[in-house]
Coordinates of C-alpha atoms and ligand atoms in Angstrom, one line a residue:
X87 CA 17.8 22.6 11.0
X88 CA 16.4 22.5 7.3
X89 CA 13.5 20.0 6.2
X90 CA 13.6 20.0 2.1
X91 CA 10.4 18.2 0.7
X92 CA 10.8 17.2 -3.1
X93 CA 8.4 15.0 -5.4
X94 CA 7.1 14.8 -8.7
X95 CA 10.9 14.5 -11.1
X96 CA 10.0 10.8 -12.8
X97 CA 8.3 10.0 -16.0
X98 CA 7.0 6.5 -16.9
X99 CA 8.6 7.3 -20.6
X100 CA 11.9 8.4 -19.6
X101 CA 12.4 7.1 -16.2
X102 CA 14.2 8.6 -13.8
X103 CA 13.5 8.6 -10.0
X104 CA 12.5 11.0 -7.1
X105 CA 14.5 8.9 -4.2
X106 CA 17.6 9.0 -6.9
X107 CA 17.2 13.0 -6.9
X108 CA 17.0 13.3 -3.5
X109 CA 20.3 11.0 -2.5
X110 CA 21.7 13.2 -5.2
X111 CA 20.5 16.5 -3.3
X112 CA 22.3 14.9 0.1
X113 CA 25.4 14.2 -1.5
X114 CA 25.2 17.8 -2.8
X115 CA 24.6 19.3 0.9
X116 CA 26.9 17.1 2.7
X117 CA 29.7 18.0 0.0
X118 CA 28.8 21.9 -1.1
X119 CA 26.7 22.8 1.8
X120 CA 29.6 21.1 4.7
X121 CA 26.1 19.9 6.2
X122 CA 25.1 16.7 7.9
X123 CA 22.2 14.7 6.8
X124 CA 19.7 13.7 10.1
X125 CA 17.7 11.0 7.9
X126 CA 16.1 11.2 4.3
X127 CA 11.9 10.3 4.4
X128 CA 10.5 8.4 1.9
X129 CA 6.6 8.6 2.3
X130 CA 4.2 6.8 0.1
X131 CA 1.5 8.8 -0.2
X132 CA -2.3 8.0 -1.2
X133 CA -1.9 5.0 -3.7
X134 CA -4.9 6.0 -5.4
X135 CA -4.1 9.0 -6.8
X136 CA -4.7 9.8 -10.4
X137 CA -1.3 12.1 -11.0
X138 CA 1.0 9.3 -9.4
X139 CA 3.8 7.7 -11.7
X140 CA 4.4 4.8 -10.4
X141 CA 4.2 4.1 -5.9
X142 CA 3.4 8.0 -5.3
X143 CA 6.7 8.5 -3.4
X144 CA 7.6 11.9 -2.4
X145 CA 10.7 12.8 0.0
X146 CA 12.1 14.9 2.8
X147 CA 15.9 15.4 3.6
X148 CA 16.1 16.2 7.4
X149 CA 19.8 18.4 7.5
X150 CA 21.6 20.9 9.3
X151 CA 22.4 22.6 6.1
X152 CA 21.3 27.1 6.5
X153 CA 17.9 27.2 4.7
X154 CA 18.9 29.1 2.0
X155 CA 21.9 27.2 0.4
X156 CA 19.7 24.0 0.7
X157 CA 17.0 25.3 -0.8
X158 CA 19.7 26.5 -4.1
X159 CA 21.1 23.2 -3.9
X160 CA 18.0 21.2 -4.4
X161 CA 16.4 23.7 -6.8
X162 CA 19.6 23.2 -9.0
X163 CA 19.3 18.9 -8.6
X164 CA 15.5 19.3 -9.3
X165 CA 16.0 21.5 -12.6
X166 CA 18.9 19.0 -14.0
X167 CA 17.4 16.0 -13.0
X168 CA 13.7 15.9 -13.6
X169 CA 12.1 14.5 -16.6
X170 CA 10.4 17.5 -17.8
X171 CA 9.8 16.4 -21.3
X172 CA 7.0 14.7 -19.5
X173 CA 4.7 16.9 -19.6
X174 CA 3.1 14.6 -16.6
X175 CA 6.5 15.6 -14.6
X176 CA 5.4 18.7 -11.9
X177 CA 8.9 18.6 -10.0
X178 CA 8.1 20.9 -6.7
X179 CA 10.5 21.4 -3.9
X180 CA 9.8 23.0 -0.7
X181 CA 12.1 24.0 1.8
X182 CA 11.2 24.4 5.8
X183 CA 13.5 26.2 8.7
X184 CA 12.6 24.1 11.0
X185 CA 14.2 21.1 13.4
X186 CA 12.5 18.3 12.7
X187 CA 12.9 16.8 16.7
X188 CA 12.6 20.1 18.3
X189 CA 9.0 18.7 19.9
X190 CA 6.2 20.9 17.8
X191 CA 7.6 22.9 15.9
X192 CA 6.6 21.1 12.8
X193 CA 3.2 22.5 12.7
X194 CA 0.4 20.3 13.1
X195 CA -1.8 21.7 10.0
X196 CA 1.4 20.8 7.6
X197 CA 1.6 17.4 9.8
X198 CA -2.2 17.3 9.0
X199 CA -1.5 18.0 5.5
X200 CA 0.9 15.0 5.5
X201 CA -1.9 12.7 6.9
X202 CA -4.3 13.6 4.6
X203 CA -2.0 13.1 1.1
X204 CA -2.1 9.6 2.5
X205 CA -5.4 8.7 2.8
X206 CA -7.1 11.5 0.8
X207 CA -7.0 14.0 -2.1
X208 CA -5.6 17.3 -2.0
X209 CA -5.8 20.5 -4.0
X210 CA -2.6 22.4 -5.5
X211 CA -3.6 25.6 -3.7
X212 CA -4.4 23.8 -0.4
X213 CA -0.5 23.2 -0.6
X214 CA 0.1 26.9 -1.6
X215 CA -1.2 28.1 1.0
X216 CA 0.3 26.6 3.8
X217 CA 3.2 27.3 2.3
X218 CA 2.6 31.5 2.0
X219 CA 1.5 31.2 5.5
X220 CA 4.7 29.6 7.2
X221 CA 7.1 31.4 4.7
X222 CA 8.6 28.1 3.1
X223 CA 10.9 28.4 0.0
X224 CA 9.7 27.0 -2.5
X225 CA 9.9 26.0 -6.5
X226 CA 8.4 24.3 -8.8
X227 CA 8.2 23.8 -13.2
X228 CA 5.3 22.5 -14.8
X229 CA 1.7 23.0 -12.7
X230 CA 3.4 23.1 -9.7
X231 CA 1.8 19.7 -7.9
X232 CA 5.0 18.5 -6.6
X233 CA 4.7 21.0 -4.1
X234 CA 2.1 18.8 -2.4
X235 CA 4.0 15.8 -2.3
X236 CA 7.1 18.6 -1.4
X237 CA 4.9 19.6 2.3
X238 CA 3.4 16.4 1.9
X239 CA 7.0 14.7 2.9
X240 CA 7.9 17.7 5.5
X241 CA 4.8 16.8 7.7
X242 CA 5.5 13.2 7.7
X243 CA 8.4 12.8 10.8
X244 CA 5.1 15.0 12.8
X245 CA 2.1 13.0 11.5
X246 CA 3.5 8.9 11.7
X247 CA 5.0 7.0 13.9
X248 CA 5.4 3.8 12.5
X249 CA 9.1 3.9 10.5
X250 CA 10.5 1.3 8.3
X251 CA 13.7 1.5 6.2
X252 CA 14.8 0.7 2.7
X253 CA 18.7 0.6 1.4
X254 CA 18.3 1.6 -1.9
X255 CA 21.2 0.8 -4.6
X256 CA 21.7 2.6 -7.7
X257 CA 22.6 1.7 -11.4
X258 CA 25.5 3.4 -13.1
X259 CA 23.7 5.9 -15.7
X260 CA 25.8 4.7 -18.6
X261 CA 23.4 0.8 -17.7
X262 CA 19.9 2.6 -17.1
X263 CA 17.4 1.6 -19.5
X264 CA 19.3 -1.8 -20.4
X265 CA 18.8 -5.1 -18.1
X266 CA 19.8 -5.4 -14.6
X267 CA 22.3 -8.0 -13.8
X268 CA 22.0 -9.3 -10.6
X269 CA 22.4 -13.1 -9.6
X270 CA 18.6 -15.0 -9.1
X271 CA 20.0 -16.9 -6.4
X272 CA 22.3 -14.7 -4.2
X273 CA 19.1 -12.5 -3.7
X274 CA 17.0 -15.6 -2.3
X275 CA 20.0 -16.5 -0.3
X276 CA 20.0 -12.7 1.5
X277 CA 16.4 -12.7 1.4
X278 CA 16.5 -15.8 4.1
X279 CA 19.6 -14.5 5.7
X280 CA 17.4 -11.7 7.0
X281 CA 14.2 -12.9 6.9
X282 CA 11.4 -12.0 9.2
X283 CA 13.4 -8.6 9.9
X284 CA 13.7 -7.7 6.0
X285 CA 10.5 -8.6 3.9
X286 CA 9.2 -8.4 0.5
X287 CA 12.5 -9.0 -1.1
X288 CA 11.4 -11.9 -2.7
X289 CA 8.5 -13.6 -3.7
X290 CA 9.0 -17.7 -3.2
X291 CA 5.6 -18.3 -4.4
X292 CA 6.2 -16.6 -7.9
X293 CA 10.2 -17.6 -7.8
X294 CA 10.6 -13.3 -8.0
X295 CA 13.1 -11.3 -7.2
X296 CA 10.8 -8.4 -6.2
X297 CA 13.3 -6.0 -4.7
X298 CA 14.3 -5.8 -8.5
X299 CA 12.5 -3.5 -10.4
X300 CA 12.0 -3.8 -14.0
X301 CA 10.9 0.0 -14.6
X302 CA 13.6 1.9 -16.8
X303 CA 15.1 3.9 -14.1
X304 CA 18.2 4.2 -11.8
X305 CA 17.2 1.7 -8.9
X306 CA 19.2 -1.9 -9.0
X307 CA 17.5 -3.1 -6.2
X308 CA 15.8 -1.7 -2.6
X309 CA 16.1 -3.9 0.5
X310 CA 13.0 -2.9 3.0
X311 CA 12.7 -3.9 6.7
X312 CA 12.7 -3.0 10.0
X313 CA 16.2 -2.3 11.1
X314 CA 19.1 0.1 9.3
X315 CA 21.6 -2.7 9.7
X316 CA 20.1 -5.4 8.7
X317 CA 18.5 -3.7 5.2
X318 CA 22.3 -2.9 4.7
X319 CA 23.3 -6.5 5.2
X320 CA 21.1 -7.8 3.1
X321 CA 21.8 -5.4 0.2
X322 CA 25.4 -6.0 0.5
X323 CA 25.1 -9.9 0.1
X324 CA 23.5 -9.4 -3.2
X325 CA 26.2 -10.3 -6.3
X326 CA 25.2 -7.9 -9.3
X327 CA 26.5 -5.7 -11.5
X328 CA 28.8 -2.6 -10.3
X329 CA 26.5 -0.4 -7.8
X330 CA 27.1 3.3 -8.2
X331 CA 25.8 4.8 -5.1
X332 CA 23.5 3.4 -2.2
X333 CA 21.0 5.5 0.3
X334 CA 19.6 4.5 3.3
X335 CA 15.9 6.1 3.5
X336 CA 13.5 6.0 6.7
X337 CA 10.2 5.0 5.1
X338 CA 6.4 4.8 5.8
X339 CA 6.3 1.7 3.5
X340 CA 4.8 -1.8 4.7
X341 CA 3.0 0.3 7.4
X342 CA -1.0 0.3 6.7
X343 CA -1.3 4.2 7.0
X344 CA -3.1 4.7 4.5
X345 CA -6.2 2.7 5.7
X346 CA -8.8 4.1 6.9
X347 CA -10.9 2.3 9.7
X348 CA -14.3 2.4 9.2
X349 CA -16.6 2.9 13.1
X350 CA -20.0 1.7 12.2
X351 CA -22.9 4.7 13.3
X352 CA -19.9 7.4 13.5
X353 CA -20.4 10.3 11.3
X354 CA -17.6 12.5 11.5
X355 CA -14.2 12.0 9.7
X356 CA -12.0 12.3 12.8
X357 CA -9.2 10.3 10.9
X358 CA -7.2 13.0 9.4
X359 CA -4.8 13.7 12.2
X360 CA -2.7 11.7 14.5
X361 CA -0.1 9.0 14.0
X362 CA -2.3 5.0 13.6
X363 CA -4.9 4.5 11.0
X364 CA -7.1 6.5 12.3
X365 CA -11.1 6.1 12.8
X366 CA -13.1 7.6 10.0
X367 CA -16.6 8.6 8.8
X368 CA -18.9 5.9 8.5
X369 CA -21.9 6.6 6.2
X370 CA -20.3 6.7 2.7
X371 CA -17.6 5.1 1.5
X372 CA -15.3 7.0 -1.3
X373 CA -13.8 5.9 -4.5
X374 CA -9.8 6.8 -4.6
X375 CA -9.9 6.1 -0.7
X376 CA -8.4 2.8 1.3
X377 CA -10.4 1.6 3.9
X378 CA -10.5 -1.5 6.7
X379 CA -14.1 -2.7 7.6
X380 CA -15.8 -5.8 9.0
X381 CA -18.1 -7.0 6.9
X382 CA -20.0 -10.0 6.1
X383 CA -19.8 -12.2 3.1
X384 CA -23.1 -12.1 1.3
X385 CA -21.9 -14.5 -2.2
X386 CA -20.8 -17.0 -3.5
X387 CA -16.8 -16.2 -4.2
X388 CA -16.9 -15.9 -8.5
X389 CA -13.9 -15.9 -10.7
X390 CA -14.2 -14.0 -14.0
X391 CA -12.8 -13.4 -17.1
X392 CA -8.9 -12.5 -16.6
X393 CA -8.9 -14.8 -13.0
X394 CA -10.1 -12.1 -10.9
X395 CA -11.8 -13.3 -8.2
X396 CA -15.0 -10.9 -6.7
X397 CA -16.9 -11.5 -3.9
X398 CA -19.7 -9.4 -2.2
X399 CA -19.9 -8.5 1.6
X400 CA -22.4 -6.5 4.0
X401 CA -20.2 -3.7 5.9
X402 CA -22.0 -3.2 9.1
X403 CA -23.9 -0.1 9.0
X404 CA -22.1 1.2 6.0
X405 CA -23.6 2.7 2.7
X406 CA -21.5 2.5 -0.3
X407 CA -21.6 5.0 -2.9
X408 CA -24.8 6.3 -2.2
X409 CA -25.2 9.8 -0.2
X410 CA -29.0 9.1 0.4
X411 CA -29.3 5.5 2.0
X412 CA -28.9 5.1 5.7
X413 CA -26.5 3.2 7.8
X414 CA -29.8 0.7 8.3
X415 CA -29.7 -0.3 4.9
X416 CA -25.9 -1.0 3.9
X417 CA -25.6 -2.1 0.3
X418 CA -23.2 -5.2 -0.6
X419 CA -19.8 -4.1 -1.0
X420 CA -18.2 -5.7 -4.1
X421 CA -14.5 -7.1 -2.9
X422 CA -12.0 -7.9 -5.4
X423 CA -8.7 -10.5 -5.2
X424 CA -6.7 -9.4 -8.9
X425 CA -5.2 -12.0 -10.7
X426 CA -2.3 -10.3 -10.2
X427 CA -2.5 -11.4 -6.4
X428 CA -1.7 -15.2 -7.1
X429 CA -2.7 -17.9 -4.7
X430 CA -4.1 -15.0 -2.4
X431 CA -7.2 -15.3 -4.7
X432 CA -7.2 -18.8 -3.3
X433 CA -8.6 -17.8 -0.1
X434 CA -11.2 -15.8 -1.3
X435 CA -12.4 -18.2 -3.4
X436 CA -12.5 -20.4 -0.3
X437 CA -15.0 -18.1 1.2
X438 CA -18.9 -18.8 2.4
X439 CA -21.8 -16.6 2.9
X440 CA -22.2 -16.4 6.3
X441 CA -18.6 -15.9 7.1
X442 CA -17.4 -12.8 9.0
X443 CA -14.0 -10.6 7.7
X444 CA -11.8 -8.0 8.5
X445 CA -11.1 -6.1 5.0
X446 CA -8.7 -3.7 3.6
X447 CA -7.9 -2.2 0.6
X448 CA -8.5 0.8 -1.5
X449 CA -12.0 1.3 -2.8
X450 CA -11.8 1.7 -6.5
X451 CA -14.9 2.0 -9.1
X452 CA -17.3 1.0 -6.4
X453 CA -15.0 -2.3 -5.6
X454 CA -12.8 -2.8 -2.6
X455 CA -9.7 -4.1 -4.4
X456 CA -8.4 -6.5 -0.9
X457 CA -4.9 -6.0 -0.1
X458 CA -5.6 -8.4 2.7
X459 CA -8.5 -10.0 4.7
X460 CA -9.3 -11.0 8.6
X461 CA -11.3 -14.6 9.0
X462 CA -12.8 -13.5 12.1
X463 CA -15.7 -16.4 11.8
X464 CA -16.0 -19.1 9.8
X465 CA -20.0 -20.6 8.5
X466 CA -19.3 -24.2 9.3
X467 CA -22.6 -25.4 8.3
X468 CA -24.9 -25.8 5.4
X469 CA -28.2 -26.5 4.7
X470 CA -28.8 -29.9 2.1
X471 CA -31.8 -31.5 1.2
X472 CA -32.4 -34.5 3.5
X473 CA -31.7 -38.3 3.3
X474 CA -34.2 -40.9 4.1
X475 CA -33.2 -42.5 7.4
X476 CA -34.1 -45.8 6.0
X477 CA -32.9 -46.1 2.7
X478 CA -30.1 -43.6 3.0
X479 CA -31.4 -41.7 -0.6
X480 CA -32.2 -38.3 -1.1
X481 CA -35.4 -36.9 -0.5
X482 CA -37.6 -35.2 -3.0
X483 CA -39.6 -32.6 -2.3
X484 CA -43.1 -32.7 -1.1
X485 CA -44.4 -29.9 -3.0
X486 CA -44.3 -26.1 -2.5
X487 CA -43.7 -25.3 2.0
X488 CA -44.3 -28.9 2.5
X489 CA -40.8 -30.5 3.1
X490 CA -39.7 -33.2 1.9
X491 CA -40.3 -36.7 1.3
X492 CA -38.5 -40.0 0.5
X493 CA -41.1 -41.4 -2.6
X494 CA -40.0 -45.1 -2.0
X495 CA -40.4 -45.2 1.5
X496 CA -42.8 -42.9 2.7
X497 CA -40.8 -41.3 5.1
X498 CA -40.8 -37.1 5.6
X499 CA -38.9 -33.8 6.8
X500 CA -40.0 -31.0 7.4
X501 CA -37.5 -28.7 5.3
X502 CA -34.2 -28.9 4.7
X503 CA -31.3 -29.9 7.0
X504 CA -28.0 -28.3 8.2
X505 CA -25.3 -30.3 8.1
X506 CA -21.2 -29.9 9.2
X507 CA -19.0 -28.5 6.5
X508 CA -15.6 -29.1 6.8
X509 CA -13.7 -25.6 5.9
X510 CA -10.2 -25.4 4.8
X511 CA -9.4 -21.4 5.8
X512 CA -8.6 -20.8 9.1
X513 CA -9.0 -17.7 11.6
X514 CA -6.8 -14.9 11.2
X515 CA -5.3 -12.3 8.7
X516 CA -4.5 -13.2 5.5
X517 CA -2.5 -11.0 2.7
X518 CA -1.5 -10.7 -1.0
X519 CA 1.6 -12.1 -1.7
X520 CA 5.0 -9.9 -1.9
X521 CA 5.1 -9.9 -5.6
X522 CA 1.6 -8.3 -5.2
X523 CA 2.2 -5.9 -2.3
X524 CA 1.3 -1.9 -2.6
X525 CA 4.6 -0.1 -1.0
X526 CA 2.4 1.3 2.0
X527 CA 0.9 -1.6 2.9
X528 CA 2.1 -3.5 5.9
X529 CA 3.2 -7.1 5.9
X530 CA 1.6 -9.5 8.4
X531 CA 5.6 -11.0 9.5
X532 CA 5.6 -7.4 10.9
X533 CA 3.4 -8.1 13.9
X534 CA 0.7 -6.2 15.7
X535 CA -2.3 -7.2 14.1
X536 CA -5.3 -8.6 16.1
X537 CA -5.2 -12.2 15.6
X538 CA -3.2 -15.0 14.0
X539 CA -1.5 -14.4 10.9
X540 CA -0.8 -16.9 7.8
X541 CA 2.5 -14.4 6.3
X542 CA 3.3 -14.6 2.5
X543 CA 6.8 -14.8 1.8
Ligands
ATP888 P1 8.2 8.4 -8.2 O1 7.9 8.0 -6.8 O2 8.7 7.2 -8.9 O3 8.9 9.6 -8.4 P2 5.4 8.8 -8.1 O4 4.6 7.5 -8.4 O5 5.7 9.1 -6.8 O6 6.7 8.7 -8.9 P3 4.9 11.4 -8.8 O7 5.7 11.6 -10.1 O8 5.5 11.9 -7.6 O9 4.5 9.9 -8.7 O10 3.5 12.1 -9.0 C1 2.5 12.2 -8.0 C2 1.9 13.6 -8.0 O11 0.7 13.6 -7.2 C3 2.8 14.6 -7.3 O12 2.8 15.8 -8.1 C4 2.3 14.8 -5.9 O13 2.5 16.1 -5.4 C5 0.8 14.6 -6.2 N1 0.1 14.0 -5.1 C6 0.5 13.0 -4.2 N2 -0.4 12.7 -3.3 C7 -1.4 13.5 -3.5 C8 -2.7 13.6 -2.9 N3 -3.1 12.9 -1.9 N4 -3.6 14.5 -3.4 C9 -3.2 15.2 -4.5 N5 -2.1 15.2 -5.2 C10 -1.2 14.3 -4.7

């Protein structure tokens, strides 16, 4: 068995695609090589790095194809196919001799490798050289980055466990670059028809088809869910122009693996390996890194210029961006809702000080940019200047620490007075809608989080 790993072929100016490349590489094998295709990966890797084009996909084709001719094949599709008048395009392929479900033989430090290009940043010649020490083929043009998307996408089947799928259809070239056509309302009636199984196909908040992309390249629409079948049945309900070729890839999309969960007094990074979102360092918190946290909210919710809506919280026991101070003395942690996350930026601006959250999302500048939030306890009281029990008017104050007092009637209190505020949020995980999702991150109709769930759809 053969594990190619490709990434790195699309440009934002001219378009193109790496899944498109790597169907094209499978129809290649299947028809040049005689082989059979096992599954084709497509792993997200760390949204928050700098070099991405667009989702930071990169992809692995497990086949039984010999080494060798798979690794001319794809070299050949790579060479043709990438944009490399861009000189941002680093196509890289790797190629791996190795069966993918024969237990370990994928080797943990690439599986490591694979874990860590989600959640982290890696170096071109970390890549190189676990590739010179397992012996992979390999090519690349350009700087040769692709190659760490390339391993990236051969560790992945070792390093996750959570799989998701996406039924991806294709334009004919001669339509790429012009406007898709595909009918508004057929793709809200197959949204439904599959619906909670197949998710973030549409958006019914922003009336959006967002399984239609509206980049330049060769994608006419991608169904995603949890089951092979029903992403194909979904896909195929959809009236739209001719479709030239479809792919089924297994995916790590709507899966939360990037996150990284944040143990208050642990100070060793001990999230790098292993399948879940892992437990990680504690102290300091890293720009270009996603994290989950509970945390405290510390202001008053603001909106600014642009509708973005910040709010500050208290991490327990967590320092952000500064080396030096101690886990006693966490600074606030700036949380963002974009405007581009709609009504999401409802909820946050429904928040309290006092309230307690779960939040994720990738930490960005400083600011925790939330891709979705945990109401784990709501502040349903607040303080308020108190009435006079006899004429019902507010008190005024008696003067600097000496409570206050109702001038008409003579009556007192000793300070101020907390009272029962009716909230409108409720308990549980709340998330950006699907017009606003990142690829990796998981849906809340998907189940398995730790509480009750208010799902965007
Ligand atoms: P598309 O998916 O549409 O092809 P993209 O958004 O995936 O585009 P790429 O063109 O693949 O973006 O560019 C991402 C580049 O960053 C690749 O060269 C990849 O090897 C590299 N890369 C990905 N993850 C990491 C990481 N964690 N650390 C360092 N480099 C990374």
């Amino acid at each position: 068995m053969t594990i190619v790993g490709l990434d790195d072929t699309d440009s934002r100016k001219h378009g193109m695609c790496t899944t498109y490349v790597a169907a094209r590489v499978a129809k290649r094998l299947r028809r040049e090589g005689d082989a059979a295709i096992a599954r084709t990966l497509l792993v997200r890797l760390n949204p928050a790095v700098e070099y991405k084009t667009r989702g930071n996909a990169a992809l692995a084709i497990h086949t039984d194809c010999n080494p060798a001719h798979a690794f001319e094949i794809s070299r050949e599709v790579l060479e043709s196919l990438a944009e490399t008048r861009d000189e941002r395009t680093n196509p890289g392929v790797v190629v791996a001799d190795i069966d993918p479900d024969a237990g370990d033989a994928l080797p943990a430090s690439v599986a490591q490798f694979s874990t860590r290009a989600i959640r982290d940043h890696l170096s071109r010649a970390a890549a190189e050289s676990l590739i010179d020490n397992y012996g992979y083929r390999s090519w690349y043009a350009g700087n040769g980055r692709g190659r760490i998307g390339a391993l990236a996408a051969i560790g992945a089947w070792r390093a996750l466990s959570d799989w998701t799928y996406e039924q991806i259809s294709y334009r004919e070239p001669e339509r790429w670059g012009t406007p898709r056509e595909v009918d508004h309302d057929s793709v809200f009636a197959a949204a439904e028809s599959g619906y909670p199984g197949v998710w973030d196909t549409v958006d019914r908040g922003e009336n959006e088809t967002v399984c239609v992309p509206h980049t330049p390249g060769p994608i006419l629409h991608g169904i995603r869910g949890d089951d092979p079948e029903a992403v194909r049945c979904v896909a195929a309900q959809i009236d739209s122009e001719p479709v030239y070729s479809s792919h089924l890839f297994v995916t790590n999309q709507g899966t939360d693996v990037h996150l990284r969960d944040v143990a208050v007094g642990a100070d060793s990074d001990s999230g790098t390996t292993g399948s879940g979102a892992g437990t990680t360092s504690a102290t300091t918190l890293q720009d270009g890194r996603a994290y989950r946290l509970d945390a405290r909210v510390v202001s008053e919710p603001e909106t600014r210029r642009g509708g973005h809506v910040f709010v500050d919280v208290a991490p327990e026991g967590v320092a952000v961006g500064d080396p030096d101070s101690t886990a006693s003395s966490p600074s606030p942690l700036s949380c963002a809702a974009f405007e581009p996350t709609k009504r999401f930026r409802d909820h946050v601006r429904a928040l309290r000080p006092g309230d307690h959250l779960t939040v994720c999302g990738e930490l960005a500048g400083g600011t925790l940019k939330l891709e979705k939030v945990a109401i784990r306890d709501l502040d349903t009281t607040e303080l308020v200047t108190p009435t006079c029990p006899d004429c019902e008017r507010t008190m005024e104050s008696a003067g600097r620490d000496q409570g206050y007092r109702c001038r008409d009637c003579g009556t007192d209190a000793p300070g101020k007075e907390r009272t029962e505020i009716e909230r409108v949020l409720e308990l549980g995980w709340y998330e950006v809608p699907p017009c606003a999702r990142r690829h990796i991150a998981k849906p809340l109709v998907r189940g398995g989080f730790d509480g009750p769930v208010h799902p965007e759809r």
